[in-house]
Coordinates of C-alpha atoms and ligand atoms in Angstrom, one line a residue:
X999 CA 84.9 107.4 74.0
X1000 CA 83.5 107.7 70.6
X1001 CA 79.8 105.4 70.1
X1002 CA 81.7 102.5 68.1
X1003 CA 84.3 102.1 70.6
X1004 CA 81.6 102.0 73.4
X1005 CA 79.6 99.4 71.7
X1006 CA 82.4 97.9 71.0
X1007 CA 83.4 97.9 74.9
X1008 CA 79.7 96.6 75.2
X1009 CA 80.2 93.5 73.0
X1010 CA 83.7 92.3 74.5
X1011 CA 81.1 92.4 78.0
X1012 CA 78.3 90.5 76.4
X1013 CA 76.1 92.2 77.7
X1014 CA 74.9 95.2 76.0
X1015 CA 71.0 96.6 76.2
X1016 CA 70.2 99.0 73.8
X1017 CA 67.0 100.6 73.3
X1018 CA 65.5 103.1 72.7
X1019 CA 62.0 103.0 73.1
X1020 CA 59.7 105.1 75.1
X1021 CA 57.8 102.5 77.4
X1022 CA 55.6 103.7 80.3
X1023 CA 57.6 102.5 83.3
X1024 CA 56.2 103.9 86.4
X1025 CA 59.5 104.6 88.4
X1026 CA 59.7 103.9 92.0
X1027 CA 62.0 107.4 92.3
X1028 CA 64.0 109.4 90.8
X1029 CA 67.5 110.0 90.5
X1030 CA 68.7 113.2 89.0
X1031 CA 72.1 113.4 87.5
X1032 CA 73.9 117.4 87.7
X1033 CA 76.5 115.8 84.3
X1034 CA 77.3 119.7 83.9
X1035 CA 78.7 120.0 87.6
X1036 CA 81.1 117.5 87.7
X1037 CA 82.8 117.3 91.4
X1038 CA 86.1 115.0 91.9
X1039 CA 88.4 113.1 89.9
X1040 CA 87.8 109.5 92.1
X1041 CA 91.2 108.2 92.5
X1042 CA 91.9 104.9 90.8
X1043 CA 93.9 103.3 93.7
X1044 CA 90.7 103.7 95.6
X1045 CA 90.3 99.9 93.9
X1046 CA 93.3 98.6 95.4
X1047 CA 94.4 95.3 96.9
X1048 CA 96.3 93.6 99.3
X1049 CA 98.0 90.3 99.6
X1050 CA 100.0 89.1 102.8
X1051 CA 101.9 86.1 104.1
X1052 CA 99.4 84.4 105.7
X1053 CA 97.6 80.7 105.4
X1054 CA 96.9 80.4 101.5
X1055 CA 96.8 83.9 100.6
X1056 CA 100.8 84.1 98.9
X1057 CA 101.6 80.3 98.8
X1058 CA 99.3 79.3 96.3
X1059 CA 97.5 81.8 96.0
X1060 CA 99.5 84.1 94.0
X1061 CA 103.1 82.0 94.1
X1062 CA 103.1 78.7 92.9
X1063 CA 106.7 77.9 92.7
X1064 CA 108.7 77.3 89.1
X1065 CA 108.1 74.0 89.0
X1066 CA 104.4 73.8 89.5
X1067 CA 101.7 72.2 86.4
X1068 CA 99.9 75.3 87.3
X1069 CA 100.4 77.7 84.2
X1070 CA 102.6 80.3 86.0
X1071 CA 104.5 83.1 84.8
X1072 CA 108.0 82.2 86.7
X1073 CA 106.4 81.1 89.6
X1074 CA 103.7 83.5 89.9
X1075 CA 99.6 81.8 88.9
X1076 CA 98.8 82.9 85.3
X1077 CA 95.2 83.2 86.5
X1078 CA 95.5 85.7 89.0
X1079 CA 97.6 88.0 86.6
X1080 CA 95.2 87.8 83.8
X1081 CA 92.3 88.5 86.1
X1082 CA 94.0 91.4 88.1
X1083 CA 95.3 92.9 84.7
X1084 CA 91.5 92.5 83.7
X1085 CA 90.2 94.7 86.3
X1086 CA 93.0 97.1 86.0
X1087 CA 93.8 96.8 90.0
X1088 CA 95.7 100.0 90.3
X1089 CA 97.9 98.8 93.2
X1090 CA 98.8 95.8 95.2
X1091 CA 99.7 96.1 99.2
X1092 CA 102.2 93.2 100.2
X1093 CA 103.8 91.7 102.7
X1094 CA 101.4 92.4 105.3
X1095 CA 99.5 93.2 107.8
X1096 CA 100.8 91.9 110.7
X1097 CA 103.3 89.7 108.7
X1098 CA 105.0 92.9 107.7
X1099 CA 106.0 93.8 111.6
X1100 CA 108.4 90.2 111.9
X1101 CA 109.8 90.7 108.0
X1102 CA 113.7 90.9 107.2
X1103 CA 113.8 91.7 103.7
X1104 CA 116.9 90.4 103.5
X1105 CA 115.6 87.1 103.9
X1106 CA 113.6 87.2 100.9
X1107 CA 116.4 87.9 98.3
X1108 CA 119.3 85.8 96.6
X1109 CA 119.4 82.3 96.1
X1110 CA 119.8 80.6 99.7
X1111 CA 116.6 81.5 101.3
X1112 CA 116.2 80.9 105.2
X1113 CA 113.0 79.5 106.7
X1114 CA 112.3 82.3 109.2
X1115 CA 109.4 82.4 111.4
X1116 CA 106.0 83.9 110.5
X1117 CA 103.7 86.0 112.6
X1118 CA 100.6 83.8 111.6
X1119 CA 101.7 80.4 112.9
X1120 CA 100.4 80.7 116.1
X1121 CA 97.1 80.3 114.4
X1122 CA 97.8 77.7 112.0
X1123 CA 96.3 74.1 112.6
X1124 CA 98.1 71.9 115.2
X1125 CA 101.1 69.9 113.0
X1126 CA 101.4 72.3 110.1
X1127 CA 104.3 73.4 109.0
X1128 CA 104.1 77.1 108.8
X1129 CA 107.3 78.8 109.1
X1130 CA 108.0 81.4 106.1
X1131 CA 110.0 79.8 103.2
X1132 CA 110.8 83.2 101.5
X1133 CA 110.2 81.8 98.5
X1134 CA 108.1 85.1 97.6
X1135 CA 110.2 88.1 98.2
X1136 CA 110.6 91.6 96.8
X1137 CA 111.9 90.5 93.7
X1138 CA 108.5 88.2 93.0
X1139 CA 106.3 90.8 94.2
X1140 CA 108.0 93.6 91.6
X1141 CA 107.5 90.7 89.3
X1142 CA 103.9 90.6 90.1
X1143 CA 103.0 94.1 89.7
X1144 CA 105.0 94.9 86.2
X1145 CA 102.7 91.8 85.2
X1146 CA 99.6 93.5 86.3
X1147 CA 100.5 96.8 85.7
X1148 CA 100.0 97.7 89.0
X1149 CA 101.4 100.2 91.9
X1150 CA 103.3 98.5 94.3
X1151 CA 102.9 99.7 98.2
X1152 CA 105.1 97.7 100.8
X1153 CA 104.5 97.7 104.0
X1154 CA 107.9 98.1 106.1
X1155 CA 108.9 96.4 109.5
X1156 CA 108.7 99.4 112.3
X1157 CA 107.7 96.8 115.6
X1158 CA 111.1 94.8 115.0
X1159 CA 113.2 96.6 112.5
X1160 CA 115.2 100.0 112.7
X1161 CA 115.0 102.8 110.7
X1162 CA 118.4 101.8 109.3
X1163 CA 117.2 98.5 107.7
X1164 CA 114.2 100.5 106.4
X1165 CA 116.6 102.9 104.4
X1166 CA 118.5 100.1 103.1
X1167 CA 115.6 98.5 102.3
X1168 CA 114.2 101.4 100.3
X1169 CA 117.7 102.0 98.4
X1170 CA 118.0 98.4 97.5
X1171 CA 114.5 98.8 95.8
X1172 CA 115.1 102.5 94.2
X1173 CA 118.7 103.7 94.1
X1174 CA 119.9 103.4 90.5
X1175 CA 122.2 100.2 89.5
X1176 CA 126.1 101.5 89.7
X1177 CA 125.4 103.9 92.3
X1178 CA 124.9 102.6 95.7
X1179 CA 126.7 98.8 96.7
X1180 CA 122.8 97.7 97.5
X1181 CA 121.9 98.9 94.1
X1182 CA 124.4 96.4 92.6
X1183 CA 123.3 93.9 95.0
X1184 CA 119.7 94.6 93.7
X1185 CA 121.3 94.0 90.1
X1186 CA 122.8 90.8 90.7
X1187 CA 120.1 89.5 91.9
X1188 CA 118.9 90.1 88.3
X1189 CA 117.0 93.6 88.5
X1190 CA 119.3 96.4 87.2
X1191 CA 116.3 98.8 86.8
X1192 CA 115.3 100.4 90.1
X1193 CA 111.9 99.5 91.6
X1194 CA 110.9 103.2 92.0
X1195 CA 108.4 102.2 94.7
X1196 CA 106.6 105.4 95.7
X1197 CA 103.9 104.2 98.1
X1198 CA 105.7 103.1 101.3
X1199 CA 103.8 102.0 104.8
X1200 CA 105.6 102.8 108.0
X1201 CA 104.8 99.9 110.1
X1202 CA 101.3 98.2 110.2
X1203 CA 98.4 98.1 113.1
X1204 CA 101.3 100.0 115.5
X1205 CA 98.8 99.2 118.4
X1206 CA 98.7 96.1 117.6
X1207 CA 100.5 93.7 115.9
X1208 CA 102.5 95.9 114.8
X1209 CA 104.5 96.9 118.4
X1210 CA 101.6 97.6 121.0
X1211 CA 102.3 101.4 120.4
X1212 CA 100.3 104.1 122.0
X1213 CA 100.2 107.3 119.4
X1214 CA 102.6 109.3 120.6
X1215 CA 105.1 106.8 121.2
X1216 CA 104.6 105.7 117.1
X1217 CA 104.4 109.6 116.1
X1218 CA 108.1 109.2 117.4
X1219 CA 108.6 105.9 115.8
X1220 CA 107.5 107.6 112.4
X1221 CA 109.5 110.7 112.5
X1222 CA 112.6 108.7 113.3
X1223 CA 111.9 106.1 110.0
X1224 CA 111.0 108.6 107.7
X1225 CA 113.8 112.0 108.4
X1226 CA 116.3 110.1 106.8
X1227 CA 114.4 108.6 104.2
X1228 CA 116.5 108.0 100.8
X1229 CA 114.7 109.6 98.3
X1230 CA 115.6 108.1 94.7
X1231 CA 111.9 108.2 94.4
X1232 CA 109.4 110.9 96.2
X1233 CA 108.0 108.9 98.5
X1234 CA 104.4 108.7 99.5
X1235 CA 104.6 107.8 102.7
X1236 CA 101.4 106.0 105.1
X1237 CA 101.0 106.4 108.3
X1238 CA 99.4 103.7 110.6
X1239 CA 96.4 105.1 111.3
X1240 CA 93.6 104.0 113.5
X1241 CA 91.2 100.3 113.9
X1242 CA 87.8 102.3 112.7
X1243 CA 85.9 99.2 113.4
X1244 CA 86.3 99.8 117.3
X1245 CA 83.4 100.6 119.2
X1246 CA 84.5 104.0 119.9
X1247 CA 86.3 104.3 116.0
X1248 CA 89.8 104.4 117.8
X1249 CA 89.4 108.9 117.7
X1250 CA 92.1 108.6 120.3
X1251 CA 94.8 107.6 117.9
X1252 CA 94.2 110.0 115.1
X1253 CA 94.1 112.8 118.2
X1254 CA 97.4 111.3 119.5
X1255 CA 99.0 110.6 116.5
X1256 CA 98.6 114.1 115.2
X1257 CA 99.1 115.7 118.7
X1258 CA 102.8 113.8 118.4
X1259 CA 103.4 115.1 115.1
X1260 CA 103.0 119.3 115.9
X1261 CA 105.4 120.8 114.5
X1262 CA 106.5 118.0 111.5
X1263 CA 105.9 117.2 108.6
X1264 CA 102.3 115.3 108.4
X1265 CA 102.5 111.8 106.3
X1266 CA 101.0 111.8 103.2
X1267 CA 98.7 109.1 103.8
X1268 CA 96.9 108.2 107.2
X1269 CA 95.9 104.6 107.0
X1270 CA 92.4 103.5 108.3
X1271 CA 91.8 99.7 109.1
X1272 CA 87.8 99.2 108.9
X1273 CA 86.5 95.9 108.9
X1274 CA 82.8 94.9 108.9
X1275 CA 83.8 92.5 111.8
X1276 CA 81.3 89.7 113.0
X1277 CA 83.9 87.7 114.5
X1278 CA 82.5 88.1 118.1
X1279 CA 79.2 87.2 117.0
X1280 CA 77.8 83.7 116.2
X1281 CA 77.4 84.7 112.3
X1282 CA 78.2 82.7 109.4
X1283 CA 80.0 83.9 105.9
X1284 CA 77.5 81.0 103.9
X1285 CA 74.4 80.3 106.0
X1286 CA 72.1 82.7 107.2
X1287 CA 68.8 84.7 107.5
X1288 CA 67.3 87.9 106.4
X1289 CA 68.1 89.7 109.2
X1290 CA 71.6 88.0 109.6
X1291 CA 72.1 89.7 106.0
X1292 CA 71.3 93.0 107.3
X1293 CA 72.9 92.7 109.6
X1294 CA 76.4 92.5 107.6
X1295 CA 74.8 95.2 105.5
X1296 CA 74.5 97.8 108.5
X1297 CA 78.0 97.3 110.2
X1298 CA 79.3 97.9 106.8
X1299 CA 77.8 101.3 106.4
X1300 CA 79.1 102.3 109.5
X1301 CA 82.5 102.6 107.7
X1302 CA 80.7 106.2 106.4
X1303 CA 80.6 108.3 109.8
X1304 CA 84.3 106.7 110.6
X1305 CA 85.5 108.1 107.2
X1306 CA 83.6 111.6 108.5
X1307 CA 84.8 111.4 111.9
X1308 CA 88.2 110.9 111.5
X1309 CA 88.5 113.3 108.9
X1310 CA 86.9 116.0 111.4
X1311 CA 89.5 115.3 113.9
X1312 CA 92.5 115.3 111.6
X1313 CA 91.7 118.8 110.2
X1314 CA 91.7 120.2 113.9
X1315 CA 95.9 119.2 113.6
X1316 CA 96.4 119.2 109.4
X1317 CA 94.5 122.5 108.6
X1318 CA 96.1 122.3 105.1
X1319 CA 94.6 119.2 104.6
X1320 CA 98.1 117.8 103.6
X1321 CA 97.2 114.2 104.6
X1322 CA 94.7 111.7 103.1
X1323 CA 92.9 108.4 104.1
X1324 CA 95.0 105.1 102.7
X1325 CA 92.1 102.4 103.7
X1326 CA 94.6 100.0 103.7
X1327 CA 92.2 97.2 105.2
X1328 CA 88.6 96.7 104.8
X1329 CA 86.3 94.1 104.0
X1330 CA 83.7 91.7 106.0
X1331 CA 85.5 88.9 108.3
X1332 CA 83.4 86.4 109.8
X1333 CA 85.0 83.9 112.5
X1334 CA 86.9 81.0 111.6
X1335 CA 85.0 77.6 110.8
X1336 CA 84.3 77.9 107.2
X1337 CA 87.9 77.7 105.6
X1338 CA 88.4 76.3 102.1
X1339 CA 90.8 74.3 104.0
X1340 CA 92.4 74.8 107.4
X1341 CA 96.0 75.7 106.7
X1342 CA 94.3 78.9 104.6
X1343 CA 93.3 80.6 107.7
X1344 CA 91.2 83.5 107.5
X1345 CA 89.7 82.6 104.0
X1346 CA 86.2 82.1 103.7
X1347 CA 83.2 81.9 101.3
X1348 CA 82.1 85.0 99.5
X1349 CA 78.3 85.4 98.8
X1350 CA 76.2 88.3 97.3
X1351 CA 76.4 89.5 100.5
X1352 CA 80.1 90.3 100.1
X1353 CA 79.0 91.9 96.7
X1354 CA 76.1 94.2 98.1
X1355 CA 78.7 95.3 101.2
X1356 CA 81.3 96.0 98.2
X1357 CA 79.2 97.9 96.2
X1358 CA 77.9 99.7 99.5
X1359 CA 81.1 100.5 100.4
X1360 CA 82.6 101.7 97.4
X1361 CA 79.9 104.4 96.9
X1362 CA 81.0 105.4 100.4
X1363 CA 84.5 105.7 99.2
X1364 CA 83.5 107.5 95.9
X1365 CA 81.4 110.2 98.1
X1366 CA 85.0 110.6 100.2
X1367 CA 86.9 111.3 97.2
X1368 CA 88.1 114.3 98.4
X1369 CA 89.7 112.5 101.3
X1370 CA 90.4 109.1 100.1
X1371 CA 93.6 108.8 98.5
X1372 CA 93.6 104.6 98.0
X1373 CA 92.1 101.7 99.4
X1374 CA 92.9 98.1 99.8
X1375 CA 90.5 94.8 100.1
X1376 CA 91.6 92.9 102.7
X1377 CA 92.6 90.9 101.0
X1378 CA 92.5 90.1 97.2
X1379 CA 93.0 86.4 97.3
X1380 CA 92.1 83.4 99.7
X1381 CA 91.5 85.1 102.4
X1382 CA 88.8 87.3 104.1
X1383 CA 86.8 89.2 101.3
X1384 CA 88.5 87.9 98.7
X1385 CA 88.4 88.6 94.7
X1386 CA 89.6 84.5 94.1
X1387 CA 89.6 81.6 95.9
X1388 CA 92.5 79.5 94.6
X1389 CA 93.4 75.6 95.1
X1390 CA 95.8 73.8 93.4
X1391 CA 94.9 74.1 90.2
X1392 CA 91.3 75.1 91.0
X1393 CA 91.0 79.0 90.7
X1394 CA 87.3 80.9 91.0
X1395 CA 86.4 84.6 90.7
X1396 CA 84.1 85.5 93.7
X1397 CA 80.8 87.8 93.5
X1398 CA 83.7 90.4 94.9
X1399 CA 85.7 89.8 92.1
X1400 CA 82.8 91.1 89.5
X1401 CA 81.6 94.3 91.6
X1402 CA 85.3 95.2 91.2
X1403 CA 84.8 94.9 87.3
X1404 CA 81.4 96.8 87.5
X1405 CA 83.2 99.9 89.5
X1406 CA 86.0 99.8 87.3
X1407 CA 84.4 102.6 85.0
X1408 CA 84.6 105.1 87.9
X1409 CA 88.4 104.9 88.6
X1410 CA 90.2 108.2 87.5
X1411 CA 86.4 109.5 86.2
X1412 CA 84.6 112.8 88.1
X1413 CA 82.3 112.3 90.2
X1414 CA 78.8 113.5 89.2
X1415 CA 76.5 115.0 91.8
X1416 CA 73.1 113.5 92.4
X1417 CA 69.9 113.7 94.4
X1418 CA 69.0 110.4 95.8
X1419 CA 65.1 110.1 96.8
X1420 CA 64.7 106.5 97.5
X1421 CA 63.7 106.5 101.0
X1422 CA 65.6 104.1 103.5
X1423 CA 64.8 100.7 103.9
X1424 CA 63.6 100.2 107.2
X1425 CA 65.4 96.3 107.9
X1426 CA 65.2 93.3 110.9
X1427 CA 68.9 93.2 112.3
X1428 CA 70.2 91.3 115.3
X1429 CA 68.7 93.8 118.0
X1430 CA 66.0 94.6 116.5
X1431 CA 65.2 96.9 113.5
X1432 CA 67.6 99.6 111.6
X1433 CA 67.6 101.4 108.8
X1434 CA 69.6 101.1 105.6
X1435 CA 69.8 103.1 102.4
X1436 CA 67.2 102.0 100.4
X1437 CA 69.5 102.1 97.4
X1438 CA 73.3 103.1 97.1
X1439 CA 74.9 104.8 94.2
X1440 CA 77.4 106.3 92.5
X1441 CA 77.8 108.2 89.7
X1442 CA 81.0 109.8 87.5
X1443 CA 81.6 111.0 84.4
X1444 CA 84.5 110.1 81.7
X1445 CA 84.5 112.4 78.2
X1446 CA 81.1 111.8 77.4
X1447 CA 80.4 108.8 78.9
X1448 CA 78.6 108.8 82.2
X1449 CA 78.0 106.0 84.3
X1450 CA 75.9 105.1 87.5
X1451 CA 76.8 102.2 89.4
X1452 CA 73.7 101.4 91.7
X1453 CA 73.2 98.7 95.0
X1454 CA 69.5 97.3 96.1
X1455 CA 70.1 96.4 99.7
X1456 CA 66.9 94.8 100.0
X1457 CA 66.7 91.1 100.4
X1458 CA 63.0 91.9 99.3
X1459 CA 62.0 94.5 96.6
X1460 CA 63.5 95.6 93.3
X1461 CA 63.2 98.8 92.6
X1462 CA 62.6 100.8 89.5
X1463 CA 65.0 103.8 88.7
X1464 CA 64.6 106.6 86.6
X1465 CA 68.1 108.4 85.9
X1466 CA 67.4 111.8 85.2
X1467 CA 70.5 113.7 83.3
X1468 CA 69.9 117.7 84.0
X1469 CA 72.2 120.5 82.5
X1470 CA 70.5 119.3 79.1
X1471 CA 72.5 117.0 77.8
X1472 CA 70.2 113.5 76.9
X1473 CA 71.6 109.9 76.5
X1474 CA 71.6 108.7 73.2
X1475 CA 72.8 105.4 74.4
X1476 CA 72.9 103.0 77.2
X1477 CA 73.5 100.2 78.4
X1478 CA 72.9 97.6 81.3
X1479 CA 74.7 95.3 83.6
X1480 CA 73.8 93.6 86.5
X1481 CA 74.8 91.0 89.3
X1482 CA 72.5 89.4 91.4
X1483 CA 71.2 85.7 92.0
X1484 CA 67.5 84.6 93.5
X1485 CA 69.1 83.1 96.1
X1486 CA 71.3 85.7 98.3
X1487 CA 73.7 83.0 99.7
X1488 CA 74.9 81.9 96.8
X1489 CA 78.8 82.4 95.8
X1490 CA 80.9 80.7 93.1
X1491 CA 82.5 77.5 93.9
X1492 CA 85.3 74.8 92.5
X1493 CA 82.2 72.8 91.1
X1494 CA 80.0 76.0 90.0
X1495 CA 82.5 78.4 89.2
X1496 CA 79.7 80.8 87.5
X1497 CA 77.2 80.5 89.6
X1498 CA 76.9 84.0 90.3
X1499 CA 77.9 86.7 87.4
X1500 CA 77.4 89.5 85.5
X1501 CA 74.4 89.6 82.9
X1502 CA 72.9 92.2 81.1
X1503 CA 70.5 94.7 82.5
X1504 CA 67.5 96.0 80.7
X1505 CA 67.7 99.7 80.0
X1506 CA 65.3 101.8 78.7
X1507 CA 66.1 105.4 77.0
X1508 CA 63.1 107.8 77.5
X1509 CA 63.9 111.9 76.3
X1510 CA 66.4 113.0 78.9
X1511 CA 66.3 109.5 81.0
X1512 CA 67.3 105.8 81.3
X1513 CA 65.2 104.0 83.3
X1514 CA 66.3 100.3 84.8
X1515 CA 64.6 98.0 87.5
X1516 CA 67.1 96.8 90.2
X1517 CA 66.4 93.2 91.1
X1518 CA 66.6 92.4 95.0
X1519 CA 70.1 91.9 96.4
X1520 CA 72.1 93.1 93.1
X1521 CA 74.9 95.4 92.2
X1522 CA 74.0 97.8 88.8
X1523 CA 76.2 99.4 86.3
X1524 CA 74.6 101.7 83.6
X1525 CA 76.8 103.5 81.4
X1526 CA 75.3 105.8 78.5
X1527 CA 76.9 108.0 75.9
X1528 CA 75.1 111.8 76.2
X1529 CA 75.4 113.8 73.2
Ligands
LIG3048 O1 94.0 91.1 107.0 C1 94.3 90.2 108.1 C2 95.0 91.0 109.3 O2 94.0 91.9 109.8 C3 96.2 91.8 109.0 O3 97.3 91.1 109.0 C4 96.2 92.8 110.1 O4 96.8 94.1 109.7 C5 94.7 93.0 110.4 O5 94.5 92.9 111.8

């Protein structure tokens, strides 16, 4: 990027800092940036999202019928294709999650659409009516993603499908029109160009939802679905992997799951489902105390060593390292109580908490680049750690939703290597006290543009950074954006829909550094141009 195009980029933010003054600063520590080592490219779809049939996540979420007052583009909320193509989400997981074990595609296509039952019912308020309209099916989700400009990955039905309905699945989506019969169907129903979906899941949560599997008994499962696979398209193809959010990281499935597949072909993907999970403690998504905020903070982290772990244990089976992570599920998911409404189960409100845990874990992610190949926020919309909370008419973009915009700048970039001095924060949790990284970051490089995305923890102290760049290049400019709010429980509601955004960052240039001070509880982005 040439210097007019990145003030230019600046501007459309609103938010540029430039300066270039040589102010004593007094930095707390030192971050020094190896620009002339860069390490890996950090895959886009590492930014990824997922949507599901459940409560308000689909049904008003993203689909608001034909007919609605809501602007929609046939059906589908204007809003929440502007705001996805504005982040440039890279992919988009659909139908589920456990929804995806009890789907019929079949049901979802053509004009007469049954009502068919849907996995999340049982949890749905006494009284509502909550069977599946198929109103949104894969026609509305292809739809979706050529609005975006995004990847589709569908999740197929293993727990209560065949491998037959799979493959017909697949070439109803991908075989060309005037080939196959299911082609021509796919035509009719007014799409003659093949979907050419690459990213496929094979079932979803096998030991769970998704069939009560043990490994072995899925590794089967798997082989079966995917040996006669129709390839119009090479596939990518996902494995369920294990629940990393169990006490003991689930080891055993990854073991048992590889064990069964000696011999074959490993998937290309492996999912992990990690979610910062507090719903077997007494926590709260909008009210609660320091160490209630650490707390969320630490579990979170934890997603690190699972990452580490699992990746140890699959390199005992895959010594080529043909298979990668697909973090299909993550996010932080309080118990219920705090809906936006009750029929939208499993959505809840989103504070800078949810920010600081996004920021921490994407810097997680971007240090795994190597072995992540895409990740998905459970889930984008109305729902656990979601981007938007939609009602009606009433649409909002959550703290999430901006952290997503700040990392943006590292998707398809190269990691840069950095030393990371700031000592660890030493924090009051539930049982007791832990310790946290006193400040999270990542760093990548695109052309000549490098930028440093940086999270304070601390529900305390800001911090003052100096960001050394070594190799001798120097920064001739930078620039500063940050999100963070005095009060760490705030979010972005129907009334205060900006209560909690982006501004602009100080920066300072000094020789061969840019120094910045971190505010408490914020998520940083600097981005300078070295010559
Ligand atoms: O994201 C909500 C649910 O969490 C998904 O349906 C399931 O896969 C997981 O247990």
């Amino acid at each position: 990027m040439n210097r007019r195009r990145f003030l230019q980029a600046g501007s459309s933010l609103a938010l540029t800092a430039l300066a270039s003054s040589h102010l004593a600063f007094g930095a707390d520590a030192e971050i020094v940036l190896s620009t002339d080592k860069p390490g890996e490219v950090i895959s886009p779809h590492i930014y990824g999202h997922f949507i599901e049939h459940l409560g308000g996540v689909i049904y008003d979420g993203v689909w608001v019928g034909r007919n609605s007052a809501i602007p929609n583009i046939d059906g589908i909320r204007k809003q929440f294709v502007d705001d996805m193509k504005l982040i440039g989400a890279p992919n988009l997981r659909w139908p589920g999650g456990c929804f995806a074990d009890g789907y019929h595609w079949r049901d979802g296509i053509g004009k007469a659409r049954p009502r068919t039952h849907n996995f999340w019912q049982r949890r749905m308020p006494a009284g509502t009516d909550s069977t599946e309209t198929n109103q949104f099916g894969i026609h509305e989700f292809m739809h979706l993603c050529r609005l975006i400009g995004t990847e589709p990955y569908v999740a197929a039905n293993v727990g209560s499908s065949t491998p037959a309905e799979f493959h017909d699945w697949i070439s109803y989506c991908n075989a060309p029109a005037g080939t196959l019969s299911l082609a021509d169907e796919r035509a009719k129903n007014g799409d003659p160009q093949p979907f050419n979906i690459q990213y496929w899941g094979v079932g979803n949560e096998s030991w769970g939802c998704g069939g009560l599997m043990r490994p072995e008994e899925y590794a089967q499962k798997y082989r079966q679905f995917v040996t006669q696979f129709p390839n119009y398209k090479e596939p990518f193809l996902v494995a369920t992997g294990p629940r990393g959010h169990s006490a003991d990281e689930d080891i055993g499935w990854t073991t048992g799951f590889f064990e069964g597949m000696r011999g074959f072909d490993p998937p290309n993907g492996f999912s992990i489902h990690f979610y910062t999970d507090l719903r077997p403690t007494p926590l709260k998504a909008a009210d609660f105390n320091v160490p209630e905020w650490y707390e969320v903070l630490l579990r979170g982290v934890r997603i690190d060593k699972v990452i580490s772990d699992h990746w140890q244990e699959m390199g005992k089976f895959d010594t080529k390292r043909r298979t990668k992570f697909v973090v299909d599920e993550w996010g932080v998911w309080y118990k219920a109580g705090e809906e936006l409404t009750p029929s939208y189960i499993l959505s809840q409100p989103i504070t800078m908490r949810e920010a600081v845990h996004t920021g921490l874990t994407f810097d997680i992610f971007n240090r795994h680049a190597d072995k992540i190949a895409m990740a998905n926020v459970a889930q984008t919309v109305n729902c656990i750690h979601s981007l938007f909370l939609a009602r009606g008419d009433k649409f909002v973009r959550t703290p999430v939703y901006h952290v997503f915009d700040m990392y943006r700048v590292h998707m398809g970039a190269r990691q840069v290597p950095f030393t990371n001095p700031v000592a660890e924060l030493n924090v009051p949790v539930l049982a007791g006290q832990a310790r946290l990284p006193g400040l999270s970051a990542s760093a990548s490089m695109r052309d000549r543009r490098l930028a440093v995305t940086m999270t304070n923890p601390s529900a305390e102290s800001s911090v003052k950074m100096r960001l050394r760049i070594s190799g001798g290049a120097r920064p001739t400019e930078a620039r500063g954006t940050v999100l963070t709010h005095p009060d760490m429980h705030a979010g972005n509601t129907f009334s205060h829909p900006e209560e909690v955004k982006p501004g602009a960052l100080p920066v300072t240039l000094s020789g061969d550094a840019v120094e910045v001070a971190l505010p408490r509880n914020s998520v940083a982005v600097v981005e300078c141009m070295l010559a």
